[in-house]
Amino acid sequence: MLAHRPDIKSELKETLAQALQALGLSELPEIIVQETPAGKEGDYGTPIAMSLARALRKAPPQIAADLVQNIQLPPWVRRTFVVGGYLNFELDPAFLVQAATLPIKPFPPTEGKVLLEHTSVNPNKELHVGHLRNICLGDSLARILRYAGRRVEVMNYIDDTGRQAAESLYALRYFGLENPPAGTKYDHWVGDAYVRLHQELENPEKKATIEQGVQETLHRLEAGELRPEVDKILRSQLQTMYRLGAEYEALVWESDIVREGLLGQAMKALEGSPYVSRPTEGKYAGALVMDTSAFIPGLEDPYLVLIRSNGTSTYTAKDIALQFWKMGLLQGIKFAEYDTQPSGARLYSTHPQGTLMPFGGASETINVVDARQSHALRVVQASLEVEGRHDLAEQCFHLAYETVLLEGRQMSGRKGIVVSVDEVMDEAVRRVRAVIAEKNPDHPNPQEAAEQIGVGAVRFAMIKTEAKKQIDFRYDQALSFEGDTGPYIQYAYARAGSILRKAEEQGVLQEEADYAQATAYEIILAKNLLRFPEAAQDAARNKAPHIVAQYLLELAAAWSSFYNAKTPDGKSATPVLTAPPGLRGVRLELVKALRQTLQQGLALLGLQAPEVM
RNA sequence: GCACCCGUAGCUCAGUGGAUAGAGCGUUCGCCUCCGGAGCGAAAGGCCACAGGUUCGAGUCCUGUCGGGUGCGCCA
């Protein structure tokens, strides 16, 4: 037998390709192999004969029949059928089921490094559910890419010289709020002050004073004088990110990018380009502008200001400098150790007194950013074209996610119309504890399980929908533990574990499997297990974590159906522990494979797999 | 005005050009003498927004129309 779970579809494709060559086809079409729909003959099938009908000037069933004559099928294909235009294969059930119980083959490492930026929350208030989608998507994608063999560096950008940070820090001084009362998380304390300041701004008499104070704070931030204040907020925010399960390799502070001269270097490089100019008259007189028309067609005004006529740089200019650094066009930022993350991994941060470290210089970048920033990211990409680096521009990917509404309404950080991530996780965990108290009052460790399940429910709710779809955050939906949810998958895992524990108690855990006894029930479960590597691969290729989420729902559902299956007279059709000896071994092996696959899949989404729920 | 994204069951969503369009929630009806009911089975519910086109084959690709969202500042 094989050492790893085989990729049955790929092997069938390979076999078909050889048969097509035997038929004398010079050009091979794309070969598709898929599972047959329920009720059709065979396990896997291909529509290849239909796509060849025109080129070969023959009817599809005839082509399929010719293929069967010329094909060297693997020994595990038991029969072939020509159904309509399809060519279907029926597999040896013993092979199919045993194949599903084998360990998953690791993906081979691939060349190059991916720099994935996510989170990048302004360090001025607590995280809200809009940020939640960003973190869950980014963190899950990083896990999926690593699993698929990519080398991934996760970066979190700290905009410490922005207006938001200045407003928050000034608000603390303005209201005289130095230290939060015990029990108040610092980022919430600062966020409340920020919202209050915006209320105060409604008052015309106070506006001028506040504006002056904010400007002054902004200058001090740019000079790096308030770094400890920003740091205090950031560390408070990091606690939320860690609780969600997100970790990073490096924090990159905007002030460090500027101070180390990267912004200046980037602008200097761009100034040499024919697309960059400094008009002496007209709308942009005195500013440094970039013409993007050659790379972003259809714009009314393709000019983009990099340096204003007053000498200050725009946001986009800083983003361009950062992107240049990410892709190795600029070097020289220093890093220092910043924190030890919950997993034990070190977190590094840019730092004035740090040392040079091998961060940046990636061959591919992924920016997890709100879809509303699409234009800005297009411009950053265009700046690489302006530099003559079409090759690098092609390797920039914007993972754009749509807005998160709150109970059907737009959120507003300034007005305080938000739900914080801390609040959502607390509420989720509280609700799970109530469920555990009701369903499993003797739970050995309810607090730990509630944390894993509650946070898992939140993460899963953020990941299960495609990123480009707008989602509406509703408490009752996001914190539901029934149906298409994280807890549903975790429950399937816990149930499987329960069976294995009992098997161990009864001393049958290592019983030998007789795969010849496998039935249709085992085959369905096995086919679902065999799909895992493909789902992971698809998710990595399309940079779409929801593919893994959807797959896990299907796998958990297949398993739930399996262990609930009943014979017509109402008895269990698929008992594991009380099955006849050889069949019991088969089922136990399947349950082990299921546990391993669910655990791996949950890990790709950053969800824990609790042993008991 | 121009550009990007979305439109699939009452609601929320899956569905790499292939077979009879699938889940969850909600509704109705069943299932705990049986490995954990956060579960399972069944029923009802669809001109896949609309109109053309490409294709052996379109929910999927192209064009247009209509709805919904978003973006297009020397703001940050």
XYZ file of C-alpha atoms (C1' of nucleotides) in Angstrom:
689
model
C 0.000 0.000 0.000
C 0.947 3.642 -0.373
C 2.532 5.820 2.277
C 0.263 8.840 1.788
C -3.252 9.704 0.796
C -3.166 9.542 -3.022
C -4.532 12.282 -5.231
C -6.964 10.120 -7.143
C -8.168 12.804 -9.530
C -4.646 13.723 -10.571
C -3.721 10.122 -11.133
C -6.770 9.594 -13.317
C -5.918 12.743 -15.253
C -2.416 11.451 -15.824
C -3.762 8.152 -17.067
C -6.182 9.911 -19.394
C -3.430 12.113 -20.781
C -1.411 9.029 -21.729
C -4.437 7.448 -23.387
C -5.075 10.602 -25.397
C -1.502 10.526 -26.632
C -2.008 6.902 -27.620
C -4.986 8.034 -29.686
C -2.607 10.287 -31.572
C -3.738 13.666 -30.287
C -1.082 16.276 -30.898
C -2.562 18.868 -28.571
C -3.938 17.779 -25.219
C -7.010 19.615 -23.989
C -7.494 20.401 -20.322
C -8.582 17.204 -18.626
C -11.299 17.449 -16.014
C -11.982 14.707 -13.501
C -14.775 15.111 -10.986
C -16.780 13.041 -8.565
C -19.896 11.604 -10.149
C -23.208 12.995 -8.913
C -25.177 10.775 -6.557
C -27.089 8.099 -8.409
C -24.745 7.811 -11.394
C -22.627 4.776 -12.064
C -19.023 5.050 -10.955
C -17.109 7.160 -8.444
C -15.205 9.587 -10.651
C -15.823 10.700 -14.215
C -14.594 12.915 -17.007
C -16.410 14.866 -19.741
C -13.301 14.719 -21.926
C -15.041 12.889 -24.769
C -17.513 15.723 -25.235
C -14.825 18.370 -25.530
C -13.025 16.263 -28.140
C -16.094 15.505 -30.232
C -15.568 18.374 -32.657
C -11.829 17.940 -33.145
C -12.123 14.173 -33.669
C -15.365 14.422 -35.671
C -16.839 11.549 -33.727
C -19.690 11.099 -31.278
C -18.716 11.431 -27.592
C -19.751 7.863 -26.606
C -17.573 6.507 -29.414
C -14.605 8.586 -28.256
C -15.138 7.391 -24.695
C -15.191 3.802 -25.909
C -11.965 4.347 -27.884
C -10.368 5.789 -24.788
C -11.302 2.758 -22.758
C -9.559 0.582 -25.369
C -6.329 2.562 -25.152
C -6.157 3.339 -21.485
C -3.799 1.729 -19.004
C -5.902 2.013 -15.888
C -4.425 1.684 -12.409
C -5.308 -1.610 -10.685
C -7.658 0.170 -8.280
C -10.104 1.094 -11.036
C -12.576 -1.745 -11.030
C -14.879 -0.856 -13.904
C -15.491 1.867 -16.457
C -18.833 3.138 -17.736
C -19.792 5.300 -20.653
C -22.772 7.324 -19.451
C -24.068 9.828 -21.966
C -20.933 11.591 -23.080
C -19.154 10.924 -19.818
C -16.521 8.338 -19.082
C -16.877 7.154 -15.501
C -14.630 5.062 -13.293
C -15.689 2.817 -10.477
C -12.979 2.296 -7.884
C -12.199 -0.723 -5.780
C -13.993 0.139 -2.513
C -11.278 -1.394 -0.355
C -8.658 0.778 -2.040
C -10.768 3.921 -1.847
C -11.496 3.572 1.842
C -7.992 2.582 2.821
C -6.562 5.453 0.764
C -8.593 7.903 2.825
C -7.093 6.622 6.075
C -3.491 7.256 5.011
C -1.601 10.298 6.311
C -1.805 13.443 4.227
C 1.228 14.115 2.095
C 2.871 17.462 2.941
C 3.079 19.986 0.113
C 6.614 20.543 -1.175
C 8.177 23.923 -0.321
C 8.060 26.496 -3.117
C 10.547 29.174 -4.119
C 10.405 32.753 -2.913
C 8.854 34.577 -0.009
C 5.380 36.033 0.347
C 5.061 39.191 2.417
C 1.524 39.293 3.736
C 0.319 42.452 5.426
C -2.820 42.398 7.509
C -4.422 44.029 10.552
C -2.701 47.439 10.184
C -5.151 49.084 12.556
C -4.650 52.713 13.525
C -3.119 52.740 17.012
C -5.749 54.999 18.480
C -8.677 52.945 19.733
C -9.951 49.436 20.379
C -10.524 47.042 17.480
C -14.052 46.785 16.084
C -15.769 44.141 13.979
C -14.659 45.808 10.733
C -11.060 45.043 11.720
C -12.137 41.557 12.655
C -12.707 40.523 9.065
C -9.272 41.781 8.067
C -7.447 39.901 10.818
C -9.350 36.638 10.364
C -8.856 36.646 6.593
C -5.199 37.607 6.759
C -4.249 35.233 9.526
C -6.097 32.317 7.940
C -4.566 32.974 4.547
C -1.083 33.031 6.093
C -1.744 29.639 7.670
C -3.119 28.200 4.423
C -0.212 29.458 2.323
C 2.322 28.018 4.752
C 0.533 24.701 4.668
C 0.684 24.795 0.875
C 4.448 25.163 1.038
C 4.907 28.918 0.772
C 7.321 30.866 2.941
C 5.223 33.629 4.477
C 6.241 36.718 6.420
C 3.323 38.401 8.161
C 3.610 42.120 8.685
C 1.428 44.549 10.567
C 1.778 48.224 9.651
C 1.558 50.759 12.433
C 0.386 54.168 11.279
C 1.783 56.076 14.241
C 1.993 59.455 12.528
C -1.596 59.679 11.376
C -4.269 62.089 12.430
C -6.273 59.431 14.287
C -3.410 58.648 16.619
C -2.842 62.359 17.201
C -6.497 62.939 18.007
C -6.586 60.115 20.511
C -3.425 61.177 22.321
C -4.543 64.768 22.391
C -7.965 63.729 23.672
C -6.335 62.145 26.718
C -4.595 65.394 27.543
C -7.579 67.566 26.674
C -9.888 65.720 29.046
C -7.160 65.087 31.596
C -7.521 61.313 31.387
C -4.131 60.005 32.332
C -4.754 56.579 33.860
C -7.715 54.312 33.273
C -9.550 52.872 36.263
C -8.668 49.312 37.155
C -10.316 46.784 34.858
C -10.547 49.092 31.845
C -8.560 47.946 28.839
C -6.296 50.775 27.759
C -7.278 50.879 24.067
C -10.937 51.179 25.065
C -10.077 53.995 27.461
C -8.278 55.869 24.684
C -11.003 55.086 22.166
C -13.668 56.558 24.411
C -11.625 59.743 24.717
C -11.320 59.850 20.916
C -15.076 59.612 20.449
C -15.619 62.286 23.106
C -13.190 64.591 21.338
C -15.208 64.293 18.145
C -18.358 65.199 20.042
C -16.519 68.208 21.434
C -15.555 69.216 17.897
C -19.226 69.844 17.147
C -18.922 72.874 19.387
C -17.639 75.752 17.189
C -16.092 77.581 20.166
C -13.819 74.698 21.027
C -12.936 73.674 17.509
C -9.976 76.004 17.043
C -8.337 75.023 20.339
C -8.717 71.343 19.607
C -7.438 71.704 16.067
C -4.348 73.482 17.328
C -3.758 70.788 19.948
C -4.125 68.006 17.409
C -1.687 69.678 15.024
C 0.842 70.075 17.795
C 0.437 66.422 18.785
C 0.848 65.423 15.155
C 4.198 67.208 14.970
C 5.376 65.579 18.174
C 4.360 62.188 16.780
C 6.326 62.815 13.613
C 9.329 63.784 15.713
C 9.018 60.453 17.503
C 8.490 62.061 20.907
C 5.264 60.219 21.709
C 6.348 56.722 20.787
C 5.824 55.345 24.328
C 2.236 56.646 24.316
C 1.465 54.970 20.989
C 3.218 51.849 22.166
C 0.938 51.584 25.164
C -2.133 51.610 22.903
C -0.588 49.149 20.465
C 0.254 46.636 23.179
C -3.290 46.795 24.402
C -4.593 46.157 20.860
C -2.174 43.254 20.463
C -3.878 41.448 23.344
C -7.053 41.361 21.248
C -5.206 40.099 18.181
C -3.492 37.367 20.182
C -6.778 36.267 21.698
C -8.142 35.882 18.186
C -5.190 33.657 17.404
C -3.364 36.071 15.095
C 0.404 36.389 15.241
C 2.949 38.335 13.208
C 6.604 38.319 12.265
C 7.105 42.055 12.216
C 5.538 45.387 13.092
C 6.536 48.202 10.766
C 6.047 51.713 12.089
C 5.374 54.463 9.641
C 7.588 56.908 11.528
C 10.524 54.511 11.106
C 9.976 54.269 7.365
C 10.161 58.042 7.162
C 13.011 58.510 9.649
C 15.242 55.898 8.012
C 14.919 57.865 4.782
C 13.001 55.248 2.810
C 10.343 57.708 1.811
C 12.994 60.086 0.515
C 14.767 57.320 -1.390
C 11.534 56.153 -2.977
C 10.674 59.650 -4.120
C 14.169 60.181 -5.457
C 13.927 56.985 -7.454
C 10.560 57.944 -8.862
C 11.746 61.434 -9.815
C 13.957 59.856 -12.429
C 10.957 58.398 -14.226
C 9.381 60.016 -17.290
C 5.977 59.528 -15.666
C 6.882 61.705 -12.690
C 7.081 65.474 -12.950
C 6.902 68.738 -11.038
C 4.562 71.071 -12.992
C 5.303 74.789 -12.772
C 1.798 75.905 -13.614
C -1.799 74.743 -13.459
C -3.595 72.722 -10.861
C -0.513 70.870 -9.651
C 1.987 73.727 -9.728
C 4.833 73.068 -7.294
C 3.801 69.501 -6.416
C 5.505 66.249 -7.369
C 2.988 64.246 -9.387
C 2.891 60.814 -11.003
C 1.048 60.123 -14.262
C -0.657 56.738 -13.969
C -2.587 56.841 -17.270
C -0.294 54.306 -18.943
C -1.053 51.730 -16.241
C -4.546 52.583 -15.016
C -6.672 53.288 -18.079
C -9.949 55.166 -18.002
C -9.199 57.722 -15.307
C -10.518 61.240 -15.718
C -7.492 62.654 -13.929
C -4.592 60.204 -13.937
C -2.275 62.483 -11.964
C -1.450 61.611 -8.434
C 0.242 63.939 -5.986
C 3.246 62.414 -4.196
C 4.704 65.531 -2.570
C 2.434 68.487 -1.996
C 3.517 71.977 -3.039
C 4.054 72.722 0.653
C 6.661 69.953 0.780
C 4.715 67.380 2.803
C 4.203 63.891 1.475
C 0.884 62.178 0.856
C -0.323 58.879 2.269
C 0.178 57.231 -1.068
C 3.816 58.300 -1.150
C 4.420 56.510 2.149
C 2.568 53.445 0.887
C 4.779 53.413 -2.187
C 7.933 53.585 -0.074
C 6.651 50.688 2.023
C 5.838 48.656 -1.072
C 9.306 49.322 -2.502
C 10.797 48.041 0.738
C 8.555 44.982 0.761
C 9.775 44.019 -2.697
C 13.424 44.653 -2.008
C 13.882 47.912 -3.947
C 14.837 49.688 -0.732
C 16.701 48.507 2.340
C 17.889 49.788 5.667
C 15.121 49.506 8.255
C 16.312 48.318 11.651
C 14.416 45.857 13.796
C 14.416 44.898 17.453
C 12.642 42.263 19.494
C 9.288 43.549 20.600
C 7.269 40.800 22.267
C 6.907 37.078 22.823
C 3.620 35.906 21.344
C 1.312 33.314 22.923
C 2.712 30.526 20.726
C 6.202 31.419 21.967
C 7.205 32.966 18.636
C 9.160 36.221 18.797
C 7.595 39.365 17.426
C 9.960 41.965 15.953
C 9.362 45.632 15.376
C 11.113 48.371 13.495
C 13.127 50.373 15.984
C 15.527 53.340 15.810
C 18.146 51.492 17.861
C 17.619 48.121 16.220
C 19.755 46.105 13.871
C 19.364 45.149 10.218
C 17.365 41.938 9.839
C 16.248 39.898 6.824
C 12.691 41.195 6.691
C 11.187 42.487 3.451
C 12.617 41.765 0.032
C 9.774 39.418 -0.885
C 9.036 38.027 -4.325
C 5.298 38.429 -3.835
C 3.138 40.654 -1.641
C -0.396 40.276 -0.381
C -2.138 43.266 1.147
C -5.273 42.493 3.089
C -7.076 45.803 2.831
C -10.676 47.041 2.686
C -12.055 47.063 -0.875
C -12.588 50.809 -0.551
C -8.822 51.196 -0.847
C -8.726 49.440 -4.235
C -7.836 52.572 -6.125
C -5.032 53.482 -3.725
C -3.562 49.996 -4.078
C -3.810 50.189 -7.857
C -1.757 53.364 -7.669
C 0.890 51.721 -5.493
C 1.073 48.887 -7.996
C 1.372 51.430 -10.813
C 4.344 53.013 -9.037
C 6.257 49.784 -9.595
C 5.451 50.040 -13.307
C 6.630 53.647 -13.216
C 9.909 52.331 -11.804
C 10.075 49.981 -14.788
C 9.396 46.934 -12.637
C 6.495 45.297 -14.430
C 7.730 41.967 -13.037
C 7.196 43.162 -9.462
C 3.896 44.893 -10.202
C 2.532 41.552 -11.351
C 3.355 40.038 -7.973
C 1.256 42.481 -5.939
C -2.030 41.047 -4.787
C -4.721 43.056 -3.080
C -6.965 40.824 -1.002
C -9.933 43.166 -1.032
C -12.707 42.468 1.388
C -16.037 44.245 1.413
C -17.535 46.245 4.226
C -18.869 44.757 7.411
C -22.210 46.302 8.328
C -23.432 46.322 11.886
C -27.042 45.118 12.186
C -27.606 46.471 8.674
C -25.972 49.851 9.248
C -22.633 51.415 8.336
C -20.271 51.585 11.281
C -18.556 54.766 12.324
C -15.461 54.791 14.486
C -15.631 58.527 15.044
C -19.224 58.426 16.222
C -18.659 55.335 18.268
C -21.202 53.258 16.311
C -19.194 50.077 16.561
C -19.020 46.810 18.378
C -15.565 46.075 19.696
C -13.831 42.774 19.051
C -13.258 42.320 22.783
C -16.964 42.736 23.424
C -17.875 40.237 20.691
C -15.447 37.606 21.998
C -16.563 38.099 25.591
C -20.197 37.738 24.617
C -19.493 34.651 22.494
C -17.602 32.964 25.319
C -20.350 33.859 27.788
C -22.966 32.264 25.540
C -20.895 29.127 25.069
C -20.474 28.774 28.821
C -24.240 28.864 29.169
C -24.605 26.124 26.556
C -21.957 23.970 28.250
C -23.572 24.452 31.655
C -26.809 23.177 30.166
C -25.581 20.332 27.944
C -22.472 19.132 29.703
C -22.524 20.236 33.358
C -19.691 17.814 34.219
C -17.328 19.307 31.645
C -13.744 18.940 32.920
C -12.606 22.377 31.744
C -15.549 24.551 30.700
C -13.666 27.848 30.687
C -10.980 26.693 28.264
C -13.499 24.988 25.991
C -15.781 28.038 25.991
C -12.865 30.231 24.943
C -11.954 27.897 22.072
C -15.540 27.526 20.892
C -16.619 31.145 21.357
C -13.614 32.649 19.618
C -13.856 29.920 16.968
C -17.461 30.834 16.246
C -16.458 34.458 15.696
C -13.527 33.608 13.457
C -15.525 31.145 11.386
C -18.348 33.639 10.859
C -15.811 36.057 9.390
C -14.190 33.508 7.099
C -16.981 31.372 5.706
C -18.176 33.986 3.224
C -16.183 35.042 0.184
C -14.165 38.214 0.904
C -15.705 40.285 -1.878
C -19.201 39.890 -0.491
C -20.477 42.481 1.902
C -21.450 40.943 5.221
C -23.825 42.154 7.863
C -22.641 41.491 11.392
C -25.608 40.330 13.446
C -24.976 39.108 16.943
C -27.449 36.247 16.777
C -26.012 35.031 13.505
C -22.312 35.446 14.202
C -22.639 33.897 17.664
C -24.860 31.046 16.568
C -23.504 27.591 17.374
C -25.834 25.637 15.108
C -25.752 24.927 11.412
C -22.982 26.370 9.229
C -20.739 27.403 12.088
C -17.339 26.767 13.596
C -18.808 24.992 16.639
C -20.612 22.569 14.327
C -17.237 21.471 12.977
C -15.660 21.441 16.427
C -18.530 19.315 17.663
C -17.960 16.781 14.905
C -14.329 16.615 16.016
C -15.248 16.172 19.682
C -17.726 13.400 18.875
C -15.107 11.522 16.891
C -12.684 11.875 19.788
C -15.267 10.497 22.161
C -15.564 7.339 20.095
C -11.800 6.877 19.994
C -11.529 7.315 23.769
C -14.112 4.601 24.265
C -12.328 2.362 21.785
C -9.162 2.763 23.801
C -10.965 1.904 27.041
C -12.247 -1.235 25.376
C -8.810 -2.060 24.022
C -9.865 -2.129 20.368
C -8.263 1.125 19.230
C -5.493 -0.582 17.236
C -7.650 -3.332 15.797
C -6.712 -4.454 12.311
C -8.924 -3.193 9.497
C -10.385 -5.463 6.859
C -11.025 -2.989 4.051
C -12.836 -5.567 1.943
C -15.752 -5.159 4.354
C -16.182 -1.444 3.575
C -19.745 -0.445 2.674
C -21.306 2.456 0.806
C -21.336 4.471 4.052
C -17.573 4.215 4.389
C -17.072 5.098 0.738
C -18.944 8.391 1.028
C -16.928 9.439 4.059
C -13.697 8.347 2.394
C -14.378 10.418 -0.720
C -14.912 13.483 1.435
C -11.665 12.882 3.303
C -9.775 12.512 0.039
C -10.830 16.001 -1.037
C -8.895 17.819 1.692
C -5.572 18.425 -0.107
C -7.385 19.793 -3.132
C -9.422 22.180 -0.981
C -6.288 23.461 0.750
C -4.524 23.860 -2.568
C -7.463 25.733 -4.130
C -7.688 28.045 -1.149
C -3.986 28.828 -1.395
C -4.039 29.362 -5.143
C -7.101 31.604 -5.064
C -6.078 33.234 -1.783
C -9.571 32.386 -0.545
C -9.819 30.985 2.995
C -13.565 30.463 2.622
C -12.834 27.465 0.395
C -11.348 25.642 3.392
C -14.268 26.732 5.585
C -16.829 25.417 3.104
C -14.945 22.158 2.709
C -14.850 21.587 6.464
C -18.590 22.131 6.708
C -19.101 19.456 4.076
C -16.702 17.051 5.762
C -18.290 17.573 9.177
C -21.735 17.083 7.635
C -20.637 13.861 5.932
C -19.338 12.582 9.264
C -22.503 13.617 11.133
C -24.592 11.768 8.572
C -22.326 8.758 8.912
C -22.597 8.343 12.652
C -26.332 9.017 12.641
C -27.126 6.669 9.760
C -29.969 4.278 10.531
C -31.256 1.098 8.956
C -34.920 1.056 7.817
C -35.964 -0.493 11.131
C -34.390 2.356 13.066
C -31.173 0.764 14.285
C -27.749 2.339 13.903
C -26.420 1.425 10.456
C -22.822 2.383 11.133
C -21.871 1.597 14.716
C -18.132 1.804 15.258
C -17.536 0.054 18.564
C -20.079 -2.707 18.139
C -19.288 -3.441 14.487
C -17.934 -6.881 13.558
C -14.136 -7.083 14.096
C -12.668 -6.322 10.663
C -15.253 -3.661 9.888
C -14.761 -2.066 13.282
C -11.108 -1.666 12.374
C -12.064 0.070 9.110
C -14.382 2.467 10.893
C -11.847 3.239 13.588
C -9.236 4.052 10.963
C -11.707 6.347 9.218
C -12.533 8.108 12.479
C -8.830 8.648 13.130
C -8.347 10.081 9.642
C -11.389 12.273 10.117
C -10.058 13.672 13.394
C -6.695 14.365 11.880
C -8.240 16.074 8.843
C -10.675 18.174 10.849
C -7.917 19.250 13.196
C -5.645 20.228 10.337
C -8.474 22.067 8.572
C -9.491 23.942 11.697
C -5.859 24.895 12.254
C -5.745 26.401 8.768
C -8.564 28.715 9.828
C -7.038 29.456 13.214
C -9.680 27.502 15.136
C -8.884 25.219 18.047
C -10.115 21.635 18.101
C -11.556 20.957 21.576
C -11.480 17.372 22.809
C -14.667 17.738 24.832
C -17.514 20.184 24.318
C -19.840 61.292 -15.523
C -16.042 57.305 -15.311
C -14.276 52.858 -12.797
C -14.558 48.464 -9.514
C -17.613 44.761 -6.722
C -22.318 42.341 -5.860
C -27.468 40.340 -7.621
C -28.778 32.181 -6.780
C -34.968 29.420 -2.091
C -38.794 34.002 2.586
C -33.585 35.332 5.033
C -27.931 34.450 5.096
C -24.833 32.151 1.699
C -21.916 27.715 -1.273
C -21.481 26.449 -6.327
C -12.154 26.153 -10.407
C -17.525 26.031 -18.482
C -19.873 19.936 -17.457
C -24.436 15.197 -15.276
C -30.902 16.288 -11.644
C -28.374 24.145 -9.004
C -26.826 22.736 -3.036
C -26.275 24.107 2.503
C -27.704 26.779 7.002
C -31.601 29.771 9.363
C -36.901 29.959 9.406
C -41.667 26.752 8.505
C -43.961 21.538 8.828
C -43.278 16.287 10.221
C -40.273 12.390 12.295
C -35.618 10.427 15.377
C -32.335 10.015 22.323
C -33.534 1.425 25.432
C -28.392 2.696 20.315
C -20.486 5.365 20.195
C -22.640 12.917 23.191
C -29.550 15.708 20.046
C -24.257 22.046 19.489
C -26.762 16.277 15.947
C -29.611 13.241 12.031
C -33.693 12.061 8.391
C -37.805 13.924 5.447
C -41.245 17.725 3.288
C -42.205 22.475 1.328
C -39.643 26.459 -0.978
C -35.737 28.363 -7.594
C -38.038 31.928 -15.150
C -29.823 31.467 -10.779
C -32.157 40.184 -11.667
C -33.540 40.935 -17.146
C -32.284 40.668 -22.584
C -29.024 39.134 -26.246
C -24.430 36.450 -27.598
C -20.156 32.662 -27.493
C -20.097 27.129 -26.757
C -21.435 20.223 -27.982
C -22.715 22.299 -23.012
C -23.661 28.794 -19.298
C -25.639 30.108 -12.421
C -20.334 30.301 -14.215
C -17.485 33.564 -20.099
C -18.783 38.286 -23.387
C -22.134 42.722 -24.451
C -26.141 45.658 -22.937
C -30.120 47.030 -19.370
C -32.035 47.401 -14.407
C -31.265 47.209 -9.086
C -27.644 47.547 -4.609
C -22.708 48.838 -2.629
C -18.038 51.409 -3.179
C -14.219 54.478 -5.180
C -12.535 58.567 -8.133
C -9.256 65.410 -3.255
C -2.244 69.065 -2.940
C -8.332 64.891 3.306
C -6.137 61.316 6.569
